[in-house]
CSV table of C-alpha atoms and ligand atoms in Angstrom, one decimal:
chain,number,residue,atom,x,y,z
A,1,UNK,CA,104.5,-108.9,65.0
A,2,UNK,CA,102.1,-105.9,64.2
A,3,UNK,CA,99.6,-106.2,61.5
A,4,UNK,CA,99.7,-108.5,58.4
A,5,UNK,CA,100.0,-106.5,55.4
A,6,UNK,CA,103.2,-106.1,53.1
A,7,UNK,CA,104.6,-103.3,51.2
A,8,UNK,CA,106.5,-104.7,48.0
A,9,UNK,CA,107.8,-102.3,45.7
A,10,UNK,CA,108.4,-103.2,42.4
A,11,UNK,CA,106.5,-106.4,43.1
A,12,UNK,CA,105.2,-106.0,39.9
A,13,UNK,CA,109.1,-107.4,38.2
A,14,UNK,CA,110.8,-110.3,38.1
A,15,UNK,CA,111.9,-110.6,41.8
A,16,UNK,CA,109.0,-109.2,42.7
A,17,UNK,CA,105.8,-111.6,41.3
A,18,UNK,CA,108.0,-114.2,42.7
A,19,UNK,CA,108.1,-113.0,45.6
A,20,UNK,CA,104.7,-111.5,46.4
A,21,UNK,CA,103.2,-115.5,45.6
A,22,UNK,CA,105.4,-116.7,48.2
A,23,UNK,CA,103.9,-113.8,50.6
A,24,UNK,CA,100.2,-115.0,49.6
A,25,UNK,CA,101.5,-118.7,50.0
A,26,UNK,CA,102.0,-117.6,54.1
A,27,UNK,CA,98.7,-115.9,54.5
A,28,UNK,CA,100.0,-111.7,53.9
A,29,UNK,CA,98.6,-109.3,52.4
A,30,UNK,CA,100.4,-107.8,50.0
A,31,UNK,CA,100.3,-103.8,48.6
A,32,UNK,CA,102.2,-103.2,45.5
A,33,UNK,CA,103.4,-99.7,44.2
A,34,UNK,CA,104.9,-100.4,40.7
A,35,UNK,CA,105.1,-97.9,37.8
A,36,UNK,CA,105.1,-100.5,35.1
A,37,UNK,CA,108.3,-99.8,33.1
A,38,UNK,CA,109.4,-103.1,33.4
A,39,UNK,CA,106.8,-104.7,35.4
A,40,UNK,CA,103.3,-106.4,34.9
A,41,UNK,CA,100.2,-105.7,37.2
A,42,UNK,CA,98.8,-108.5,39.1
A,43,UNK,CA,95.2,-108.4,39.1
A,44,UNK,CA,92.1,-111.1,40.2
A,45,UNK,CA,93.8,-111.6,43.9
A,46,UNK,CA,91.6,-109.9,46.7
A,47,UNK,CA,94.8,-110.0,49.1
A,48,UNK,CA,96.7,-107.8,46.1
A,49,UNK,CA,96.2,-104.5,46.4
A,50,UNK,CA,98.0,-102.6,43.5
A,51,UNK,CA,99.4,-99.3,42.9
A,52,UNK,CA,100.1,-98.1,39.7
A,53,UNK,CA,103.1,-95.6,40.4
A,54,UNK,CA,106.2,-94.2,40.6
A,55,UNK,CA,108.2,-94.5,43.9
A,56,UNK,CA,109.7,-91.1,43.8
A,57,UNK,CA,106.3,-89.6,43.9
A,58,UNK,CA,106.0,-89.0,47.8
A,59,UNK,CA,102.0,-89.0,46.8
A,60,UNK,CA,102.4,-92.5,45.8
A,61,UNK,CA,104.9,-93.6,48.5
A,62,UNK,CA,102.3,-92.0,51.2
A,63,UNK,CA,99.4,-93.9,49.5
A,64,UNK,CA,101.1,-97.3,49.3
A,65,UNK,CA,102.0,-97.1,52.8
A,66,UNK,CA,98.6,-96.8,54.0
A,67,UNK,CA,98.6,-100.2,56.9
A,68,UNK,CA,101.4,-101.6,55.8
A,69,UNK,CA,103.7,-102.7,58.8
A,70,UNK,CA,106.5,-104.4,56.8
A,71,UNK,CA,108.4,-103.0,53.7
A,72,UNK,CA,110.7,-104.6,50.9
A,73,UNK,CA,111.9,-102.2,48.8
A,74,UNK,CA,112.2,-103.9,45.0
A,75,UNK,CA,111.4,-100.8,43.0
A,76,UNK,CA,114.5,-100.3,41.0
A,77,UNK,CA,116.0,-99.5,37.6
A,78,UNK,CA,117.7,-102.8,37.7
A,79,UNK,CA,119.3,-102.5,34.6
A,80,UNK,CA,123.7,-101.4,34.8
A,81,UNK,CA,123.7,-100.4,31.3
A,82,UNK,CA,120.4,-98.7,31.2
A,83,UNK,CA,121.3,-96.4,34.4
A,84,UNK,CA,124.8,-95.3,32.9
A,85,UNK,CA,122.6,-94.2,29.9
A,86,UNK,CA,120.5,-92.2,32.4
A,87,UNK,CA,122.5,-91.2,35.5
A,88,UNK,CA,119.7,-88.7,36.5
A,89,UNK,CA,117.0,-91.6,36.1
A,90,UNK,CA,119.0,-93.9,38.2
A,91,UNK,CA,119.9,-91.4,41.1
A,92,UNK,CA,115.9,-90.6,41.3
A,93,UNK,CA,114.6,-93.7,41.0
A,94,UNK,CA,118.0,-96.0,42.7
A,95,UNK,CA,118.7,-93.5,45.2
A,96,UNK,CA,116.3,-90.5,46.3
A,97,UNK,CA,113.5,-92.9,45.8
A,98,UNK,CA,114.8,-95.0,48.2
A,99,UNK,CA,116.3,-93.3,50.8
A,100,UNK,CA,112.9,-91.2,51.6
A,101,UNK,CA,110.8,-94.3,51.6
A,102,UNK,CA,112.8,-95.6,54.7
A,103,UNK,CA,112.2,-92.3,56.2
A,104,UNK,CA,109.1,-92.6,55.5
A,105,UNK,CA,108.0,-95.8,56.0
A,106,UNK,CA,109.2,-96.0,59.9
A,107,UNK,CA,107.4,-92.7,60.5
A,108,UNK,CA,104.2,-94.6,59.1
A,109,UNK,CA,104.7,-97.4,61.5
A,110,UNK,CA,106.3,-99.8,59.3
A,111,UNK,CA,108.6,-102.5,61.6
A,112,UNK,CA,110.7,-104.3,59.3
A,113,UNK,CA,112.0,-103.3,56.4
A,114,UNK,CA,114.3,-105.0,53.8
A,115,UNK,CA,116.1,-103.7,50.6
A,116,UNK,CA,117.2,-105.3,47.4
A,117,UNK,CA,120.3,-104.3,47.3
A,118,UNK,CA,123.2,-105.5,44.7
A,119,UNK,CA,126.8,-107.2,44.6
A,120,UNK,CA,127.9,-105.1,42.2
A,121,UNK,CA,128.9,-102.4,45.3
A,122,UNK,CA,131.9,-104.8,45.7
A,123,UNK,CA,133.3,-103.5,42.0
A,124,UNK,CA,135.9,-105.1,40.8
A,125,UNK,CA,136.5,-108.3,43.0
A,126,UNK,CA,139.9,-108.3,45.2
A,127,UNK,CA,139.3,-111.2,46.5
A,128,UNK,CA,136.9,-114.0,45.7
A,129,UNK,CA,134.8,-115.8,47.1
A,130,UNK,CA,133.3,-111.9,47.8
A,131,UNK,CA,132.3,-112.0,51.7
A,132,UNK,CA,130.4,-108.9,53.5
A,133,UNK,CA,134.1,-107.6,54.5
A,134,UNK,CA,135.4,-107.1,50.8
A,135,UNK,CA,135.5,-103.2,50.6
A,136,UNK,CA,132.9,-101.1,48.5
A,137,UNK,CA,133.9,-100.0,45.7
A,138,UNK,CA,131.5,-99.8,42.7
A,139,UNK,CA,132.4,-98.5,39.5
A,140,UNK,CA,129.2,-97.2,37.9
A,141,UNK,CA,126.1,-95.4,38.5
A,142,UNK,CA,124.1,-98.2,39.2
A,143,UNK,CA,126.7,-99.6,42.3
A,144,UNK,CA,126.9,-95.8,43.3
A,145,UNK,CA,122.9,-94.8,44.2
A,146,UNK,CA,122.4,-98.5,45.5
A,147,UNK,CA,125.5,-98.0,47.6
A,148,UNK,CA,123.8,-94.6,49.0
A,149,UNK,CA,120.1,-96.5,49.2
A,150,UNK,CA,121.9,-99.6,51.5
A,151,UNK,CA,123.7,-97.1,53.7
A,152,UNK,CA,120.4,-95.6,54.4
A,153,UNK,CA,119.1,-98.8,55.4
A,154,UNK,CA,121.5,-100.5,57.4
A,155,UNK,CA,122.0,-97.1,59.4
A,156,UNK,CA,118.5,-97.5,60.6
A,157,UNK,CA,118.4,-97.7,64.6
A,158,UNK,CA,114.4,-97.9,64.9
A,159,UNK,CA,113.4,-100.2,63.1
A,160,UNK,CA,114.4,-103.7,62.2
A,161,UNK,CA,116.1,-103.1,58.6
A,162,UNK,CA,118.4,-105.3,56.3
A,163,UNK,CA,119.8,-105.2,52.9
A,164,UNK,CA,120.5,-108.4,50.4
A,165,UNK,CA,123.3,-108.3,48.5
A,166,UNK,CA,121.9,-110.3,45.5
A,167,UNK,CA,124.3,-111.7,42.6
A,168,UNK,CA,123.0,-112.7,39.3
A,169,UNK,CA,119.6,-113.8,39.8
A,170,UNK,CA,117.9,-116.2,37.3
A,171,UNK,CA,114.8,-118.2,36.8
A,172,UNK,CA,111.3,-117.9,34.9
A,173,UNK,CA,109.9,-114.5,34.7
A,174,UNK,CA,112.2,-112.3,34.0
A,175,UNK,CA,111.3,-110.0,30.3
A,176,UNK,CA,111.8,-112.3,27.4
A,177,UNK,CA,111.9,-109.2,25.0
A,178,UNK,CA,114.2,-106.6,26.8
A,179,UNK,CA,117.7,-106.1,25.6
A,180,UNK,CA,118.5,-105.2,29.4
A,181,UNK,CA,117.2,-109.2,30.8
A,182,UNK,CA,119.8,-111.3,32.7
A,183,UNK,CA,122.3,-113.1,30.0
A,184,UNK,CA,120.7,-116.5,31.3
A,185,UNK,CA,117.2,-115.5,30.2
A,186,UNK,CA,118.3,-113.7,27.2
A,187,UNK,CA,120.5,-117.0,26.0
A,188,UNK,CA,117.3,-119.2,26.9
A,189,UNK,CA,115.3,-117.0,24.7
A,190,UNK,CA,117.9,-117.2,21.6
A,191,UNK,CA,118.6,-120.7,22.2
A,192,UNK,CA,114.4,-121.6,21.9
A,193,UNK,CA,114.3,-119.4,19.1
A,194,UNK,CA,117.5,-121.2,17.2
A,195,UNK,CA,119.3,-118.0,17.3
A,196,UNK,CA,122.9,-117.1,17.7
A,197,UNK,CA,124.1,-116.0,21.1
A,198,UNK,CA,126.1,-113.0,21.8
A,199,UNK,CA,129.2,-112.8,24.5
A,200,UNK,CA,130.2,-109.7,25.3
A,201,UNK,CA,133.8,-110.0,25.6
A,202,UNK,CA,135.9,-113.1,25.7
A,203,UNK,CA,133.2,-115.3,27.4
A,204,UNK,CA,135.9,-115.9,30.7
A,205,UNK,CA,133.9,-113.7,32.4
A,206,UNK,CA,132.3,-115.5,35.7
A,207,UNK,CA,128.8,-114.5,37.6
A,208,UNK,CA,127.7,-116.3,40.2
A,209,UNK,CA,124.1,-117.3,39.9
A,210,UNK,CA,121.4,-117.3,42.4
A,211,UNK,CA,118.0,-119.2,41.2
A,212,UNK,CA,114.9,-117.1,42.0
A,213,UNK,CA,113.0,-119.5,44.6
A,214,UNK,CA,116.3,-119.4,47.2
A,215,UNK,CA,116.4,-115.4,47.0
A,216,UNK,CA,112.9,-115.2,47.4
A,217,UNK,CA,113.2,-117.4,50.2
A,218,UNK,CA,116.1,-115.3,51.9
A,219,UNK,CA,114.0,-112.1,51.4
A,220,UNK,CA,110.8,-114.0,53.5
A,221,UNK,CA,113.1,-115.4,56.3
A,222,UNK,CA,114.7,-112.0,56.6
A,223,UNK,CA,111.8,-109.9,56.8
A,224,UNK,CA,109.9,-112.6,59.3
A,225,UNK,CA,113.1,-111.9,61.4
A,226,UNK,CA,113.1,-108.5,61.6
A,227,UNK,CA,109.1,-108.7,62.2
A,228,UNK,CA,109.8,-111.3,65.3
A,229,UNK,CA,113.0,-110.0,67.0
A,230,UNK,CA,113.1,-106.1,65.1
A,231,UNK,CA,116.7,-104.7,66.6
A,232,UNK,CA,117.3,-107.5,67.8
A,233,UNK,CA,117.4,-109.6,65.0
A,234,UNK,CA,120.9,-111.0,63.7
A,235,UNK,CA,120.0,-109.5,60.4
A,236,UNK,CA,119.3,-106.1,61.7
A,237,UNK,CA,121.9,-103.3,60.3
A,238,UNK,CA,123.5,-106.3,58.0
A,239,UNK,CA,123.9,-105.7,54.3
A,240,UNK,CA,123.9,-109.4,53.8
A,241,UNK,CA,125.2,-111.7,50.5
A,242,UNK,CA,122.7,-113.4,48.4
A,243,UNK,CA,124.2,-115.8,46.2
A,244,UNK,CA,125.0,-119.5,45.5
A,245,UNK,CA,128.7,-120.0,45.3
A,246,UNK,CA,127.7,-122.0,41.9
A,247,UNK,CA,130.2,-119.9,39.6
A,248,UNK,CA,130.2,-120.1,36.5
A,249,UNK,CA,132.3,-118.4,33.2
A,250,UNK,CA,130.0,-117.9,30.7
A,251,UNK,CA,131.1,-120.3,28.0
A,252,UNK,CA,130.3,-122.9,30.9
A,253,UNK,CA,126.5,-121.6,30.6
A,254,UNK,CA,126.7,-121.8,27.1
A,255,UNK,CA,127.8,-125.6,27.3
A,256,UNK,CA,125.5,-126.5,29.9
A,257,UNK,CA,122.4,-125.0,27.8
A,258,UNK,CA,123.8,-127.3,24.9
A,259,UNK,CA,124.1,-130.0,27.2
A,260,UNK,CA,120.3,-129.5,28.4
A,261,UNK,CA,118.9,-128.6,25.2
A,262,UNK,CA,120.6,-131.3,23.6
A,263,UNK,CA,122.1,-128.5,20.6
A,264,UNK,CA,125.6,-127.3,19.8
A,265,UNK,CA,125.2,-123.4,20.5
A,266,UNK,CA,126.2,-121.0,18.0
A,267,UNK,CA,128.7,-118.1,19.8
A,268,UNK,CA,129.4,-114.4,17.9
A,269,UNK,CA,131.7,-112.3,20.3
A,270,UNK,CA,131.0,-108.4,20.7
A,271,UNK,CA,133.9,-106.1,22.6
A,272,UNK,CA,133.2,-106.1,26.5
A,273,UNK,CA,130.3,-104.1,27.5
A,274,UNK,CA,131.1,-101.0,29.4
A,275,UNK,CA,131.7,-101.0,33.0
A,276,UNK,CA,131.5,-104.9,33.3
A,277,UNK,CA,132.8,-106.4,36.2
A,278,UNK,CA,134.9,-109.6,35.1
A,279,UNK,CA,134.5,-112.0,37.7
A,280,UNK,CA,131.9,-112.0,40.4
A,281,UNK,CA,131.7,-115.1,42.9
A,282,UNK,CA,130.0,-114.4,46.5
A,283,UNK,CA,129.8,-116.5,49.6
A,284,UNK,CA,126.7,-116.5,51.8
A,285,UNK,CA,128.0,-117.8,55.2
A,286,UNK,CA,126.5,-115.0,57.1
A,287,UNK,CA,123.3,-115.6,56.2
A,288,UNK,CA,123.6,-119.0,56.8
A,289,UNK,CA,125.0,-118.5,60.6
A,290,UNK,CA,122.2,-115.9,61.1
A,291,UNK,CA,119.7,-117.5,59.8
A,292,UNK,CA,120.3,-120.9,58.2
A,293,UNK,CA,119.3,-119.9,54.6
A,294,UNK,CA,121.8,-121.2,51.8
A,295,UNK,CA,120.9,-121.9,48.1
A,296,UNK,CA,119.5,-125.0,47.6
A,297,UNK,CA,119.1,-125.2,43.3
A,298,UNK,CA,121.5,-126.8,41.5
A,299,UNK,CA,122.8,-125.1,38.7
A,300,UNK,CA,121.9,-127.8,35.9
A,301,UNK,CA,118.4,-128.2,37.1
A,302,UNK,CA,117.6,-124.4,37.1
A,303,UNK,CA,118.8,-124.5,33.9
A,304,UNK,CA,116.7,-127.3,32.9
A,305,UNK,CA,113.4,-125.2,34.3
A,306,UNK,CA,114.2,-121.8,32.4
A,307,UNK,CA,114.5,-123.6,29.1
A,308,UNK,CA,111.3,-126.2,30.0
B,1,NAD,P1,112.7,-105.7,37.5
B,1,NAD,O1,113.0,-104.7,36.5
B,1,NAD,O2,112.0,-106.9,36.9
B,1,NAD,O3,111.8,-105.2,38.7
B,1,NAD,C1,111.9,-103.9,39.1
B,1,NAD,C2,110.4,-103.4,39.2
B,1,NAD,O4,110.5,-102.0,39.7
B,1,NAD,C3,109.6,-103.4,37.9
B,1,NAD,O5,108.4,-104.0,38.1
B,1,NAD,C4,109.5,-102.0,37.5
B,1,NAD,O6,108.3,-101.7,36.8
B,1,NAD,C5,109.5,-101.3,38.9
B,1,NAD,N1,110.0,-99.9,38.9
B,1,NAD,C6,111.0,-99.4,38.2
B,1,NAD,N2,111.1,-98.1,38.4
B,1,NAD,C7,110.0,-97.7,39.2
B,1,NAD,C8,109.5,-96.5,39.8
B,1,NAD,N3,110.1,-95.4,39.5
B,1,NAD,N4,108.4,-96.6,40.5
B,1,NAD,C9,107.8,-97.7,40.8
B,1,NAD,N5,108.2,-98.9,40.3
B,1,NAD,C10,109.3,-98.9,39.5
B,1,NAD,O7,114.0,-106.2,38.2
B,1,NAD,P2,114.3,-107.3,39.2
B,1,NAD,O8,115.4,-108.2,38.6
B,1,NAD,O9,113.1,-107.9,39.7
B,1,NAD,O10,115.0,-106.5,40.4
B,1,NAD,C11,114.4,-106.2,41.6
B,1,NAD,C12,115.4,-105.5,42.5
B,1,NAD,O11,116.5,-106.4,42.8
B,1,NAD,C13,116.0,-104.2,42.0
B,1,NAD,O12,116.1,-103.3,43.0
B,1,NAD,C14,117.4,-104.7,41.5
B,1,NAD,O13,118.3,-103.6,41.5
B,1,NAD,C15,117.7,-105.7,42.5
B,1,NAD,N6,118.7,-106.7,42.0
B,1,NAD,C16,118.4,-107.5,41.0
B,1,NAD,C17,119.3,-108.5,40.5
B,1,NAD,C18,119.0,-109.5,39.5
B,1,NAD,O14,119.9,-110.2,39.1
B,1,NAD,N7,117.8,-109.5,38.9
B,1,NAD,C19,120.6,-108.5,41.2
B,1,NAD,C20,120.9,-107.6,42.1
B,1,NAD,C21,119.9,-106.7,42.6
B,2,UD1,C1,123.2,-108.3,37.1
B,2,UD1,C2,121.8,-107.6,37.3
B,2,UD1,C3,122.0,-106.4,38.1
B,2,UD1,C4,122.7,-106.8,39.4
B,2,UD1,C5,124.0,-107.5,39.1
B,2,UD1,C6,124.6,-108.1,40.4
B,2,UD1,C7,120.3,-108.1,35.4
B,2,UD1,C8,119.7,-107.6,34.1
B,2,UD1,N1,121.2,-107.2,36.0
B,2,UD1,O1,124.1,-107.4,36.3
B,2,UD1,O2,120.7,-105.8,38.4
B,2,UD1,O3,122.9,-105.7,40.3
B,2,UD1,O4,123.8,-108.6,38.3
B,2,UD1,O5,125.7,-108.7,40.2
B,2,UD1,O6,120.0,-109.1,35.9
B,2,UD1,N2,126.2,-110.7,28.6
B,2,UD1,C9,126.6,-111.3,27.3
B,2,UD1,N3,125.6,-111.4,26.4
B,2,UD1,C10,124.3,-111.0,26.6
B,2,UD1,C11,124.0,-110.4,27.8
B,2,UD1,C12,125.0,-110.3,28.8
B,2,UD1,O7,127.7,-111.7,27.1
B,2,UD1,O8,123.5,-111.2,25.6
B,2,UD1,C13,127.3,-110.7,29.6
B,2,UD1,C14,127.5,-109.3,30.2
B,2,UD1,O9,128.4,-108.5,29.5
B,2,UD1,C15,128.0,-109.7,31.6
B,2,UD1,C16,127.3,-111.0,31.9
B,2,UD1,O10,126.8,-111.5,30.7
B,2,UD1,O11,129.4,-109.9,31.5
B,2,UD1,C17,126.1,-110.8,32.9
B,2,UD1,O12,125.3,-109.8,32.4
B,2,UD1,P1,123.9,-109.5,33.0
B,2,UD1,O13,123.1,-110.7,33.0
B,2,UD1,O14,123.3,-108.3,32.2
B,2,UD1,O15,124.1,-109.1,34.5
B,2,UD1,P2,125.1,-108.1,35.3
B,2,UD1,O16,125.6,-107.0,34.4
B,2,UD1,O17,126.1,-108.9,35.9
């Protein structure tokens, strides 16, 4: 392993705060290069340096860079609806960005590098559970520029470099007042407030969710990994599923937050949102042969923490 210190973009979001803890917890230090537009700065921990910035300013990408020898790339518009509204923001920021901070990264010296990278470049599910072989084939902008950033990253021969494929992640942290938060933080948020919920669609519609302390755990064992064994890892070159096989339709969420909150929700249905993917279920088997990670939160229970 080369030196100690930790590039996480977007390590100012939801993912990201989560993540760069768990970084602390092992003894890194940690730079961040976030621009704020959904994130929050992190400030009082001397290990912590942080960047305010936008990751498609090579000024910025140069600076952050500066003796870092391991990368994960969060920095993101993570929002599908919010990069169909701005297909030029999303190729920028999901794409370009992305694609020239590998580049640039390995020529700085960087050894391992990992991507957040999305199961929506599956599309339209032919097949389910979704494994690594189901073909690409997003449908949106979103899918698109994060199918172009993976490719980038998974094509790498120099460096150690992997992509997760992350489903529906959910937990504490994520925006309580942004229209574009996860639908189990947004449904938390109603349900405290004694608000109606609103299902886009019929409510059949099944994501399978993926509680923040296992992905953050995948995206540690992957990078340490790539740090020990570089090519050589089994999780070089791999885009690689990140997801729980807990599946759930969304009127099953609905009745497991009455169950936990002890309340009888109140449902208003809206016409399907556009470009939603109807059913999304994932299997993680290859990350578990190449490195033994699987999910370990059960689905009540994370349930049970986002509403405590
Ligand atoms: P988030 O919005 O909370 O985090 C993204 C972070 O990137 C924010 O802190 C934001 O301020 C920062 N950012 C956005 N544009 C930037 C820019 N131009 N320059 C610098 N920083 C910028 O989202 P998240 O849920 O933490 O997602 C993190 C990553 O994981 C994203 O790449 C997202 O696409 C991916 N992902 C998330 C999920 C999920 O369910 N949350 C699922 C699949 C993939
Ligand atoms: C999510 C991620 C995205 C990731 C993808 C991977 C967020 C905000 N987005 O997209 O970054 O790449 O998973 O699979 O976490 N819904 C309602 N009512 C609401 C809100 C949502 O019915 O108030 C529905 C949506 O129409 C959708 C489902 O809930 O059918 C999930 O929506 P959402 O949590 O926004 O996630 P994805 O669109 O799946």
């Amino acid at each position: 392993m080369g030196g100690n210190r930790v590039l996480v973009t977007g390590g100012g979001g939801f993912i990201g705060r989560h993540l760069v803890k768990l970084l602390l917890s092992k003894g890194r230090m940690v730079t961040v290069l976030d621009d704020l537009s959904t994130g929050q700065i992190i400030d009082g921990d001397p290990n912590v340096r942080f960047i305010v910035g936008d990751v498609a300013d090579p000024v910025f990408r140069s600076e952050a860079l500066e003796d870092c020898s391991a990368l994960i790339h969060l920095a993101a518009i993570a929002s599908v609806p919010r990069c169909e509204g701005d297909p030029s923001l999303s190729e920028r920021v999901n794409q370009r960005a992305a694609i020239n901070l590998f580049d640039e990264a390995a020529k700085a010296g960087v050894v391992a590098m990992v991507h957040a990278s999305t199961s929506a470049l599956y599309g339209m599910p032919e097949f389910l559970p979704i494994s690594e072989s189901h073909p690409i084939a997003p449908i949106g902008v979103y899918g698109l520029d994060k199918q172009a950033a993976e490719s980038a990253i998974i094509g790498r021969v120099d460096v150690g470099a992997c992509a997760l494929r992350l489903f529906n992640v959910y937990g504490i942290g994520q925006p309580i007042d942004s229209p574009y938060s996860g639908v189990l933080t947004i449904f938390s948020e109603r349900l405290r407030n004694q608000e109606s919920l609103t299902v886009f669609g019929d409510g059949s519609q099944t994501r399978d969710f993926v509680h923040i302390s296992d992905v953050v755990q995948a995206f540690a064992m992957v990078l340490e990994s790539l740090e020990q064994e570089g090519t050589e890892s089994p999780v070089h070159a791999k885009a690689l599923n990140v997801c729980s096989g807990q599946t759930r339709t969304l009127l099953e969420t609905i009745e497991a937050f009455g169950d936990v909150i002890g309340i009888s929700p109140i449902v208003r249905f809206n016409p399907p949102r556009e470009g939603d993917i109807l059913h999304s279920s994932g299997t993680s088997e290859a990350l578990m042969d190449a490195l033994g990670w699987s999910a370990q939160m059960n689905f009540t229970d994370g349930l049970r923490s986002l509403v405590s």
